[in-house]
Amino acid sequence: MADAVSIFMSVGLSEQKAKETLKNEALSSTFKKAIEQAQGLLGSASIDKTAGTLLYNMVTRLKDYNRLSFLTKYIVTRKITSELQLSAALDFIKSHPQENMDRLEFEAACGVGVMVTPEQIEDVVELIIRKHKDQLLAERYRFNMGILMGEARTALKWADGKMVKNEVDMQVLHFLGPKTEADLEKKPKVYFYCLDALSKVSGLGKSLMEQLRGEALKFHKPGENYKTEGYVVTSNTMNLLKKHLEETGGQVRSRFPPEPNGILHIGHAKAINFNFGFAKANNGICFLRYDDTNPEKEEEKYFTAIKEMVEWLGYKPFSVTHASDHFQLLYDLAVDLICRGHAYMCHQRGEELKGHNIPPSPWRERPVEESLLLFDRMRKGMFAEGEVTLRMKMVMEDGKMDPVAYRIKYTPHHRTGDTWCIYPTYDYTHCLCDSIENITHSLCTKEFQSRRSSYFWLCNALDLYCPVQWEYGRLNLTYTVVSKRKIIKLVETGIVRDWDDPRLFTLTALRRRGFPSQAINNFCARVGVTVAQTTMEPHLLESCVREVLNDTAPRAMAILEPLKVTITNLPTNKEVRVPDFPANEAKGSHVVPFSKTIFIEQSDFREVMEKGYKRLTPDQPVGLRHAGYVISVQRVIKDGCGKVCELEVTCASSDSVEKPKAFIHWVSDPLRCEVRLYERLFLHKNPEDPAEVPAGFLSDINPNSLTGIECALVDHSVGKAKVFDKFQFERVGYFSLDPDSTSEKLVFNRTVTLKEDPGKM
């Protein structure tokens, strides 16, 4: 070990790096081989640090070790002298796996023999600064200098990066002069978010489409899978990619692959926007594919609800497919996998296979013929559940060895009935269905990163077209749970009514509560396309909801806690025209009756005047919104318990009296309705965290999460509303018509409250 450390240090590695390299047996062995080859070429001369670093970087990234001596020679003979050239060389080798590679084409691709002089760098930088002259003068040192560097590096691909940067810095200083005090002041932050996630941009923010379009994500282009870091190139890769391009025409293809065993939640909204949005932004197509490989948990209602929610968010699948569409082909491929020696039949029990430190299977080297026979018997139902599985011979990135490909389940399948009693697992099915459907970009959340190696391995083991898996961060919300198992617990214990209870954050629940799909898409755009897991507060989602509803929900007047008011001097009953959108009356209006008997909110009257209170008291009049009247209290009527039950007032035209301090809403000849007010379901931010809630999430329920008001009053303008129609009840909040509504009784859910008004007391 000491000798190896010394060898590695002799070519420029630090002692710590040398010791770390030795921990990886395959890497250290290849690195030693490269050093030996280099020393054979140099003779008595030593390997300098630059060449040593390039050799190390080469062996860490090289997939085809048949090219080791080829690249080593280019490095030690100083034909490849920079990291940029090395990257270009590795990319070229990836895309040209054939043996008889054109050396001249290779050398041109990685800049061998290209010399960039200081004069050339100076001339190019001068042209770029001249191009951006006006913006540089306007923004001075707040200009994004990365633009200059980027254009310079593009024009001078093989130039030394430090020389280019020094030249840019020097010419900018010469052009603008030294920094002034104004240049040194901190630039104020600009806050933004999208108002229309699919097309509009607000301020400096990018819409979701812009975030997902073209080069924004640095994803590979269709057919250039091999350029992706970690992608495994085989001798047949380029032929498979060529065939893939012929079948797809170079079209971007993605898919959204939910399991049909539960209702989609807010986290899935990001996945839907990402998968369908990425395809849409790049003129591609997206499949909705049900991963229906576990018949024990799948129900028709989940299939229907998933498609409904995808379409509710505004996306139309190119095609709706199922993993079960390919059950026969998947089985045939499993047989092929066994024949190739990459899979075997195993009798270890399920409990033995749990965790990561599972004992090696004693059946791993079972003869191919024996595994084929047992797999056929397994297919014919000759074993009990759990008695035998088909396992793949590979190690996953998280260290898990030989994942299961097929298991037995004697449960009829939703689509195939009793045709099959063996079902493929996610690890086996997912990548193969992606390959079958010619998916270009397999987008999934970060927890599936540990399965990326098995994804590439399986496609290559079967010599099939291999898509590229890309991971992004999950979207989580505080004050909620989204686990299917935990939501079922909430339903079974009667805490919530069903999966669409408006206190949950399933998509069906959010729709029922009145959240517009556009607001959810806007929220996903605000969160952005992140690799890191994101945990957001519910009020950020509610903010997106308010902005959409403010522009789309017509106004109505509703009273939640009615107080009867009799206007003793109103000459005659009349009708009042109320604008649907007071800020833009051109968008329409509706008519409501105005009679001697009206109802106001109990909180809009106080018998005893308090400092700062601006609404109705015996000594203080108040205006009635839209009616053109100001009312004054003449008599307060109380019931037997001393509670105020009615007011007698007089009215005067608002033109004839002093302007009151406040205007309140009211209803006359109203409809009776039920109103449901919702608060957070849980008391703590993280109800699943034992540190916050030691007794478990079921102990953290907010007792005030639902308040029902049976006898609320609302004006007649909402009388013909349809389920999920949305309104702003003036001064109260945003509400949506619930599916429980009948022709005799309307039921409204409060979607969100209005923005806080500091002037309202």
CSV table of N, CA and C in Angstrom, one decimal, residues 56-201:
chain,number,residue,atom,x,y,z
A,56,TYR,N,-5.0,11.0,-14.1
A,56,TYR,CA,-5.9,10.7,-13.0
A,56,TYR,C,-7.4,11.0,-13.5
A,57,ASN,N,-7.6,12.2,-14.0
A,57,ASN,CA,-8.9,12.5,-14.4
A,57,ASN,C,-9.4,11.6,-15.6
A,58,MET,N,-8.5,11.2,-16.4
A,58,MET,CA,-8.8,10.3,-17.5
A,58,MET,C,-9.4,9.0,-17.0
A,59,VAL,N,-8.6,8.4,-16.1
A,59,VAL,CA,-9.0,7.0,-15.6
A,59,VAL,C,-10.3,7.1,-14.8
A,60,THR,N,-10.6,8.2,-14.1
A,60,THR,CA,-11.8,8.3,-13.4
A,60,THR,C,-13.1,8.4,-14.3
A,61,ARG,N,-12.9,8.8,-15.5
A,61,ARG,CA,-14.0,9.0,-16.4
A,61,ARG,C,-14.1,8.1,-17.6
A,62,LEU,N,-13.0,7.4,-17.9
A,62,LEU,CA,-12.9,6.6,-19.0
A,62,LEU,C,-13.7,5.3,-18.8
A,63,LYS,N,-14.6,5.0,-19.7
A,63,LYS,CA,-15.5,3.8,-19.6
A,63,LYS,C,-14.9,2.6,-20.5
A,64,ASP,N,-14.3,3.0,-21.6
A,64,ASP,CA,-13.7,2.0,-22.5
A,64,ASP,C,-12.2,1.9,-22.2
A,65,TYR,N,-11.8,0.9,-21.4
A,65,TYR,CA,-10.4,0.8,-21.0
A,65,TYR,C,-9.5,0.3,-22.2
A,66,ASN,N,-10.1,-0.1,-23.3
A,66,ASN,CA,-9.3,-0.5,-24.4
A,66,ASN,C,-8.6,0.7,-25.0
A,67,ARG,N,-9.1,1.9,-24.7
A,67,ARG,CA,-8.5,3.2,-25.2
A,67,ARG,C,-7.5,3.8,-24.2
A,68,LEU,N,-7.2,3.1,-23.1
A,68,LEU,CA,-6.3,3.6,-22.0
A,68,LEU,C,-5.0,4.0,-22.6
A,69,SER,N,-4.3,3.1,-23.3
A,69,SER,CA,-3.0,3.4,-23.8
A,69,SER,C,-3.0,4.5,-24.9
A,70,PHE,N,-4.1,4.5,-25.7
A,70,PHE,CA,-4.3,5.5,-26.7
A,70,PHE,C,-4.3,6.9,-26.1
A,71,LEU,N,-5.1,7.1,-25.1
A,71,LEU,CA,-5.2,8.5,-24.5
A,71,LEU,C,-3.9,8.8,-23.6
A,72,THR,N,-3.4,7.8,-23.0
A,72,THR,CA,-2.2,8.0,-22.2
A,72,THR,C,-1.1,8.5,-23.1
A,73,LYS,N,-0.9,8.0,-24.2
A,73,LYS,CA,0.1,8.5,-25.2
A,73,LYS,C,-0.1,9.9,-25.6
A,74,TYR,N,-1.3,10.3,-25.8
A,74,TYR,CA,-1.6,11.7,-26.2
A,74,TYR,C,-1.3,12.7,-25.0
A,75,ILE,N,-1.5,12.2,-23.8
A,75,ILE,CA,-1.2,13.0,-22.6
A,75,ILE,C,0.3,13.2,-22.4
A,76,VAL,N,1.0,12.1,-22.4
A,76,VAL,CA,2.4,12.2,-22.0
A,76,VAL,C,3.3,12.8,-23.1
A,77,THR,N,2.7,12.8,-24.4
A,77,THR,CA,3.5,13.4,-25.5
A,77,THR,C,3.0,14.9,-25.7
A,78,ARG,N,2.2,15.3,-24.7
A,78,ARG,CA,1.8,16.7,-24.7
A,78,ARG,C,0.9,17.2,-25.9
A,79,LYS,N,0.2,16.2,-26.4
A,79,LYS,CA,-0.8,16.6,-27.5
A,79,LYS,C,-2.1,16.9,-26.8
A,80,ILE,N,-2.4,16.4,-25.7
A,80,ILE,CA,-3.5,16.8,-24.8
A,80,ILE,C,-2.9,17.4,-23.6
A,81,THR,N,-3.2,18.7,-23.4
A,81,THR,CA,-2.5,19.4,-22.3
A,81,THR,C,-3.4,20.1,-21.3
A,82,SER,N,-4.7,20.0,-21.6
A,82,SER,CA,-5.7,20.7,-20.7
A,82,SER,C,-6.9,19.8,-20.4
A,83,GLU,N,-7.6,20.2,-19.4
A,83,GLU,CA,-8.8,19.5,-19.0
A,83,GLU,C,-9.9,19.6,-20.1
A,84,LEU,N,-9.9,20.8,-20.8
A,84,LEU,CA,-10.9,21.0,-21.8
A,84,LEU,C,-10.6,20.0,-23.0
A,85,GLN,N,-9.3,19.8,-23.4
A,85,GLN,CA,-9.0,18.9,-24.4
A,85,GLN,C,-9.3,17.5,-24.0
A,86,LEU,N,-9.1,17.1,-22.7
A,86,LEU,CA,-9.3,15.8,-22.3
A,86,LEU,C,-10.8,15.5,-22.3
A,87,SER,N,-11.7,16.4,-21.9
A,87,SER,CA,-13.1,16.3,-22.0
A,87,SER,C,-13.6,16.0,-23.4
A,88,ALA,N,-13.0,16.8,-24.3
A,88,ALA,CA,-13.4,16.7,-25.7
A,88,ALA,C,-13.0,15.3,-26.2
A,89,ALA,N,-11.8,14.8,-25.8
A,89,ALA,CA,-11.3,13.5,-26.2
A,89,ALA,C,-12.2,12.4,-25.7
A,90,LEU,N,-12.6,12.5,-24.4
A,90,LEU,CA,-13.5,11.5,-23.9
A,90,LEU,C,-14.8,11.4,-24.5
A,91,ASP,N,-15.4,12.6,-24.8
A,91,ASP,CA,-16.6,12.7,-25.5
A,91,ASP,C,-16.6,12.1,-26.9
A,92,PHE,N,-15.4,12.3,-27.6
A,92,PHE,CA,-15.3,11.8,-28.9
A,92,PHE,C,-15.2,10.2,-28.9
A,93,ILE,N,-14.5,9.7,-27.9
A,93,ILE,CA,-14.4,8.3,-27.8
A,93,ILE,C,-15.7,7.6,-27.4
A,94,LYS,N,-16.5,8.3,-26.6
A,94,LYS,CA,-17.8,7.8,-26.3
A,94,LYS,C,-18.7,7.6,-27.5
A,95,SER,N,-18.6,8.7,-28.4
A,95,SER,CA,-19.5,8.7,-29.6
A,95,SER,C,-18.9,7.9,-30.7
A,96,HIS,N,-17.6,7.4,-30.6
A,96,HIS,CA,-17.0,6.6,-31.7
A,96,HIS,C,-16.4,5.4,-31.1
A,97,PRO,N,-17.3,4.4,-30.6
A,97,PRO,CA,-16.7,3.2,-30.0
A,97,PRO,C,-16.0,2.2,-30.9
A,98,GLN,N,-16.2,2.4,-32.2
A,98,GLN,CA,-15.6,1.5,-33.1
A,98,GLN,C,-14.0,1.5,-33.0
A,99,GLU,N,-13.4,0.4,-33.4
A,99,GLU,CA,-12.0,0.2,-33.2
A,99,GLU,C,-11.2,1.1,-34.2
A,100,ASN,N,-11.5,1.1,-35.4
A,100,ASN,CA,-10.7,1.9,-36.4
A,100,ASN,C,-11.2,3.3,-36.5
A,101,MET,N,-10.8,4.1,-35.5
A,101,MET,CA,-11.3,5.5,-35.4
A,101,MET,C,-10.4,6.4,-36.2
A,102,ASP,N,-10.9,7.4,-36.8
A,102,ASP,CA,-10.2,8.3,-37.7
A,102,ASP,C,-9.4,9.2,-36.7
A,103,ARG,N,-8.0,9.1,-36.7
A,103,ARG,CA,-7.2,9.9,-35.8
A,103,ARG,C,-7.2,11.4,-36.2
A,104,LEU,N,-7.2,11.7,-37.4
A,104,LEU,CA,-7.3,13.1,-37.8
A,104,LEU,C,-8.6,13.8,-37.3
A,105,GLU,N,-9.7,13.1,-37.4
A,105,GLU,CA,-11.0,13.6,-36.9
A,105,GLU,C,-10.9,13.7,-35.4
A,106,PHE,N,-10.3,12.7,-34.7
A,106,PHE,CA,-10.2,12.8,-33.3
A,106,PHE,C,-9.3,14.0,-32.9
A,107,GLU,N,-8.2,14.2,-33.5
A,107,GLU,CA,-7.3,15.3,-33.1
A,107,GLU,C,-8.0,16.7,-33.4
A,108,ALA,N,-8.7,16.8,-34.5
A,108,ALA,CA,-9.5,18.0,-34.7
A,108,ALA,C,-10.5,18.3,-33.7
A,109,ALA,N,-11.2,17.2,-33.2
A,109,ALA,CA,-12.3,17.3,-32.2
A,109,ALA,C,-11.7,17.8,-30.9
A,110,CYS,N,-10.5,17.4,-30.6
A,110,CYS,CA,-10.0,17.8,-29.2
A,110,CYS,C,-8.8,18.8,-29.3
A,111,GLY,N,-8.7,19.5,-30.4
A,111,GLY,CA,-7.8,20.6,-30.5
A,111,GLY,C,-6.3,20.3,-30.4
A,112,VAL,N,-5.9,19.1,-30.9
A,112,VAL,CA,-4.5,18.7,-30.9
A,112,VAL,C,-3.7,19.6,-31.9
A,113,GLY,N,-2.7,20.2,-31.4
A,113,GLY,CA,-1.8,21.1,-32.3
A,113,GLY,C,-2.4,22.5,-32.5
A,114,VAL,N,-3.5,22.8,-31.9
A,114,VAL,CA,-4.1,24.2,-32.0
A,114,VAL,C,-3.4,25.1,-31.1
A,115,MET,N,-2.8,26.2,-31.5
A,115,MET,CA,-2.2,27.2,-30.7
A,115,MET,C,-3.0,28.5,-30.8
A,116,VAL,N,-3.3,29.1,-29.6
A,116,VAL,CA,-4.0,30.3,-29.6
A,116,VAL,C,-3.1,31.4,-29.0
A,117,THR,N,-2.7,32.4,-29.8
A,117,THR,CA,-1.8,33.4,-29.3
A,117,THR,C,-2.4,34.5,-28.5
A,118,PRO,N,-1.6,35.2,-27.6
A,118,PRO,CA,-2.2,36.3,-26.8
A,118,PRO,C,-2.8,37.3,-27.7
A,119,GLU,N,-2.3,37.5,-28.9
A,119,GLU,CA,-2.8,38.6,-29.9
A,119,GLU,C,-4.2,38.2,-30.3
A,120,GLN,N,-4.4,36.9,-30.6
A,120,GLN,CA,-5.8,36.4,-31.0
A,120,GLN,C,-6.8,36.6,-29.8
A,121,ILE,N,-6.3,36.3,-28.6
A,121,ILE,CA,-7.2,36.5,-27.5
A,121,ILE,C,-7.6,38.0,-27.3
A,122,GLU,N,-6.6,38.8,-27.5
A,122,GLU,CA,-6.8,40.3,-27.3
A,122,GLU,C,-7.8,40.7,-28.4
A,123,ASP,N,-7.7,40.3,-29.6
A,123,ASP,CA,-8.6,40.8,-30.7
A,123,ASP,C,-10.0,40.3,-30.5
A,124,VAL,N,-10.2,39.0,-30.1
A,124,VAL,CA,-11.5,38.5,-29.8
A,124,VAL,C,-12.2,39.2,-28.7
A,125,VAL,N,-11.5,39.4,-27.6
A,125,VAL,CA,-12.1,40.1,-26.4
A,125,VAL,C,-12.5,41.5,-26.8
A,126,GLU,N,-11.7,42.2,-27.6
A,126,GLU,CA,-12.0,43.6,-28.0
A,126,GLU,C,-13.3,43.6,-28.8
A,127,LEU,N,-13.5,42.6,-29.7
A,127,LEU,CA,-14.7,42.6,-30.5
A,127,LEU,C,-15.9,42.4,-29.6
A,128,ILE,N,-15.8,41.5,-28.6
A,128,ILE,CA,-16.9,41.2,-27.7
A,128,ILE,C,-17.3,42.4,-26.9
A,129,ILE,N,-16.3,43.1,-26.4
A,129,ILE,CA,-16.6,44.3,-25.5
A,129,ILE,C,-17.3,45.4,-26.4
A,130,ARG,N,-16.8,45.5,-27.6
A,130,ARG,CA,-17.4,46.4,-28.5
A,130,ARG,C,-18.9,46.1,-28.8
A,131,LYS,N,-19.2,44.8,-28.9
A,131,LYS,CA,-20.6,44.3,-29.1
A,131,LYS,C,-21.5,44.7,-28.0
A,132,HIS,N,-21.0,44.6,-26.7
A,132,HIS,CA,-21.8,44.9,-25.5
A,132,HIS,C,-21.5,46.3,-25.0
A,133,LYS,N,-21.0,47.2,-25.8
A,133,LYS,CA,-20.5,48.5,-25.3
A,133,LYS,C,-21.6,49.3,-24.6
A,134,ASP,N,-22.8,49.4,-25.2
A,134,ASP,CA,-23.8,50.2,-24.7
A,134,ASP,C,-24.3,49.7,-23.3
A,135,GLN,N,-24.5,48.4,-23.2
A,135,GLN,CA,-25.0,47.8,-22.0
A,135,GLN,C,-23.9,47.9,-20.9
A,136,LEU,N,-22.7,47.8,-21.3
A,136,LEU,CA,-21.6,47.9,-20.3
A,136,LEU,C,-21.5,49.3,-19.7
A,137,LEU,N,-21.7,50.3,-20.6
A,137,LEU,CA,-21.7,51.7,-20.1
A,137,LEU,C,-22.9,52.0,-19.2
A,138,ALA,N,-24.0,51.4,-19.5
A,138,ALA,CA,-25.2,51.6,-18.7
A,138,ALA,C,-25.1,50.9,-17.4
A,139,GLU,N,-24.7,49.7,-17.4
A,139,GLU,CA,-24.7,48.9,-16.1
A,139,GLU,C,-23.3,48.9,-15.4
A,140,ARG,N,-22.3,49.3,-16.1
A,140,ARG,CA,-20.9,49.3,-15.6
A,140,ARG,C,-20.6,47.9,-15.0
A,141,TYR,N,-20.1,47.9,-13.7
A,141,TYR,CA,-19.6,46.7,-13.1
A,141,TYR,C,-20.8,45.8,-12.6
A,142,ARG,N,-22.0,46.3,-12.8
A,142,ARG,CA,-23.1,45.4,-12.5
A,142,ARG,C,-23.5,44.5,-13.7
A,143,PHE,N,-22.9,44.8,-14.8
A,143,PHE,CA,-23.1,43.9,-16.0
A,143,PHE,C,-22.6,42.5,-15.7
A,144,ASN,N,-23.3,41.5,-16.2
A,144,ASN,CA,-22.9,40.1,-16.0
A,144,ASN,C,-21.7,39.8,-16.9
A,145,MET,N,-20.5,39.9,-16.2
A,145,MET,CA,-19.3,39.6,-16.9
A,145,MET,C,-19.2,38.2,-17.5
A,146,GLY,N,-20.0,37.3,-16.9
A,146,GLY,CA,-20.0,35.9,-17.4
A,146,GLY,C,-20.4,35.8,-18.8
A,147,ILE,N,-21.2,36.8,-19.3
A,147,ILE,CA,-21.6,36.8,-20.7
A,147,ILE,C,-20.3,37.0,-21.6
A,148,LEU,N,-19.5,37.9,-21.2
A,148,LEU,CA,-18.2,38.2,-21.9
A,148,LEU,C,-17.3,37.0,-22.0
A,149,MET,N,-17.2,36.4,-20.8
A,149,MET,CA,-16.4,35.2,-20.7
A,149,MET,C,-16.9,34.0,-21.5
A,150,GLY,N,-18.2,33.9,-21.5
A,150,GLY,CA,-18.9,32.8,-22.2
A,150,GLY,C,-18.6,32.9,-23.7
A,151,GLU,N,-18.8,34.1,-24.2
A,151,GLU,CA,-18.6,34.4,-25.7
A,151,GLU,C,-17.2,34.2,-26.1
A,152,ALA,N,-16.3,34.7,-25.2
A,152,ALA,CA,-14.8,34.5,-25.5
A,152,ALA,C,-14.4,33.1,-25.5
A,153,ARG,N,-14.9,32.3,-24.5
A,153,ARG,CA,-14.5,30.9,-24.5
A,153,ARG,C,-15.1,30.1,-25.7
A,154,THR,N,-16.3,30.5,-26.2
A,154,THR,CA,-16.9,29.9,-27.3
A,154,THR,C,-16.0,30.2,-28.6
A,155,ALA,N,-15.6,31.5,-28.7
A,155,ALA,CA,-14.8,31.9,-29.9
A,155,ALA,C,-13.4,31.3,-29.8
A,156,LEU,N,-12.9,31.1,-28.6
A,156,LEU,CA,-11.5,30.7,-28.4
A,156,LEU,C,-11.5,29.4,-27.6
A,157,LYS,N,-12.1,28.3,-28.2
A,157,LYS,CA,-12.3,27.1,-27.5
A,157,LYS,C,-11.1,26.5,-26.9
A,158,TRP,N,-9.9,26.6,-27.5
A,158,TRP,CA,-8.8,25.9,-27.0
A,158,TRP,C,-7.8,26.8,-26.3
A,159,ALA,N,-8.2,28.1,-26.1
A,159,ALA,CA,-7.3,29.0,-25.4
A,159,ALA,C,-7.2,28.7,-23.9
A,160,ASP,N,-6.2,29.1,-23.3
A,160,ASP,CA,-6.0,29.0,-21.9
A,160,ASP,C,-7.0,29.8,-21.1
A,161,GLY,N,-7.8,29.2,-20.3
A,161,GLY,CA,-8.9,29.9,-19.6
A,161,GLY,C,-8.5,31.1,-18.8
A,162,LYS,N,-7.3,30.9,-18.1
A,162,LYS,CA,-6.8,32.0,-17.2
A,162,LYS,C,-6.4,33.2,-18.1
A,163,MET,N,-5.8,32.9,-19.2
A,163,MET,CA,-5.3,34.0,-20.1
A,163,MET,C,-6.6,34.8,-20.6
A,164,VAL,N,-7.6,34.0,-21.0
A,164,VAL,CA,-8.8,34.7,-21.5
A,164,VAL,C,-9.5,35.6,-20.4
A,165,LYS,N,-9.5,35.1,-19.1
A,165,LYS,CA,-10.1,35.8,-18.0
A,165,LYS,C,-9.3,37.1,-17.7
A,166,ASN,N,-8.0,36.9,-17.7
A,166,ASN,CA,-7.1,38.1,-17.5
A,166,ASN,C,-7.3,39.2,-18.5
A,167,GLU,N,-7.5,38.7,-19.8
A,167,GLU,CA,-7.6,39.7,-20.9
A,167,GLU,C,-9.0,40.4,-20.8
A,168,VAL,N,-10.1,39.7,-20.4
A,168,VAL,CA,-11.4,40.3,-20.2
A,168,VAL,C,-11.3,41.3,-19.1
A,169,ASP,N,-10.7,40.9,-18.0
A,169,ASP,CA,-10.7,41.8,-16.8
A,169,ASP,C,-9.9,43.1,-17.2
A,170,MET,N,-8.8,42.9,-17.9
A,170,MET,CA,-8.0,44.1,-18.2
A,170,MET,C,-8.7,45.0,-19.2
A,171,GLN,N,-9.3,44.5,-20.2
A,171,GLN,CA,-10.0,45.3,-21.2
A,171,GLN,C,-11.2,46.0,-20.6
A,172,VAL,N,-12.0,45.3,-19.7
A,172,VAL,CA,-13.1,45.9,-19.0
A,172,VAL,C,-12.6,47.1,-18.2
A,173,LEU,N,-11.5,46.9,-17.4
A,173,LEU,CA,-11.0,48.0,-16.6
A,173,LEU,C,-10.6,49.2,-17.4
A,174,HIS,N,-10.0,48.9,-18.6
A,174,HIS,CA,-9.5,50.0,-19.5
A,174,HIS,C,-10.7,50.7,-20.0
A,175,PHE,N,-11.8,49.9,-20.3
A,175,PHE,CA,-13.0,50.5,-21.0
A,175,PHE,C,-13.8,51.4,-20.0
A,176,LEU,N,-14.0,50.8,-18.7
A,176,LEU,CA,-14.9,51.5,-17.8
A,176,LEU,C,-14.1,52.4,-16.8
A,177,GLY,N,-12.8,52.1,-16.6
A,177,GLY,CA,-12.1,52.8,-15.6
A,177,GLY,C,-12.3,52.1,-14.2
A,178,PRO,N,-11.6,52.6,-13.2
A,178,PRO,CA,-11.7,52.0,-11.9
A,178,PRO,C,-13.1,52.0,-11.3
A,179,LYS,N,-13.5,51.1,-10.4
A,179,LYS,CA,-14.8,51.1,-9.8
A,179,LYS,C,-15.0,52.4,-8.9
A,180,THR,N,-16.2,52.9,-9.1
A,180,THR,CA,-16.6,54.1,-8.3
A,180,THR,C,-17.4,53.6,-7.0
A,181,GLU,N,-17.7,54.6,-6.1
A,181,GLU,CA,-18.5,54.2,-5.0
A,181,GLU,C,-19.9,53.7,-5.4
A,182,ALA,N,-20.4,54.2,-6.4
A,182,ALA,CA,-21.7,53.7,-6.9
A,182,ALA,C,-21.6,52.3,-7.4
A,183,ASP,N,-20.5,51.9,-8.0
A,183,ASP,CA,-20.3,50.6,-8.5
A,183,ASP,C,-20.2,49.6,-7.3
A,184,LEU,N,-19.7,50.1,-6.2
A,184,LEU,CA,-19.5,49.2,-5.0
A,184,LEU,C,-20.8,49.0,-4.2
A,185,GLU,N,-21.8,49.8,-4.4
A,185,GLU,CA,-23.1,49.7,-3.7
A,185,GLU,C,-23.7,48.4,-4.0
A,186,LYS,N,-24.4,47.7,-3.0
A,186,LYS,CA,-25.1,46.5,-3.2
A,186,LYS,C,-26.3,46.7,-4.1
A,187,LYS,N,-26.4,45.8,-5.1
A,187,LYS,CA,-27.6,45.8,-5.9
A,187,LYS,C,-28.8,45.3,-5.2
A,188,PRO,N,-29.9,46.1,-5.2
A,188,PRO,CA,-31.1,45.7,-4.5
A,188,PRO,C,-31.7,44.4,-5.1
A,189,LYS,N,-32.3,43.6,-4.2
A,189,LYS,CA,-32.9,42.3,-4.7
A,189,LYS,C,-34.2,42.6,-5.4
A,190,VAL,N,-34.5,41.8,-6.3
A,190,VAL,CA,-35.8,41.9,-7.1
A,190,VAL,C,-36.5,40.6,-6.8
A,191,TYR,N,-37.7,40.7,-6.3
A,191,TYR,CA,-38.5,39.5,-6.0
A,191,TYR,C,-39.6,39.4,-7.1
A,192,PHE,N,-39.8,38.1,-7.5
A,192,PHE,CA,-40.7,37.9,-8.6
A,192,PHE,C,-41.3,36.5,-8.5
A,193,TYR,N,-42.4,36.3,-9.2
A,193,TYR,CA,-42.8,34.9,-9.5
A,193,TYR,C,-43.8,35.0,-10.7
A,194,CYS,N,-44.0,33.9,-11.3
A,194,CYS,CA,-44.8,33.8,-12.5
A,194,CYS,C,-46.3,33.9,-12.2
A,195,LEU,N,-47.0,34.7,-13.0
A,195,LEU,CA,-48.4,34.8,-12.9
A,195,LEU,C,-49.1,33.8,-13.9
A,196,ASP,N,-48.4,33.4,-14.9
A,196,ASP,CA,-48.9,32.3,-15.8
A,196,ASP,C,-47.8,31.4,-16.0
A,197,ALA,N,-47.8,30.2,-15.4
A,197,ALA,CA,-46.7,29.3,-15.4
A,197,ALA,C,-46.3,28.9,-16.8
A,198,LEU,N,-47.3,28.9,-17.7
A,198,LEU,CA,-47.0,28.2,-19.0
A,198,LEU,C,-46.5,29.2,-20.0
A,199,SER,N,-46.7,30.5,-19.8
A,199,SER,CA,-46.3,31.4,-20.9
A,199,SER,C,-45.8,32.8,-20.5
A,200,LYS,N,-46.3,33.3,-19.4
A,200,LYS,CA,-45.9,34.7,-19.1
A,200,LYS,C,-44.7,34.8,-18.1
A,201,VAL,N,-44.0,35.9,-18.1
A,201,VAL,CA,-42.9,36.1,-17.2
A,201,VAL,C,-43.2,37.4,-16.5
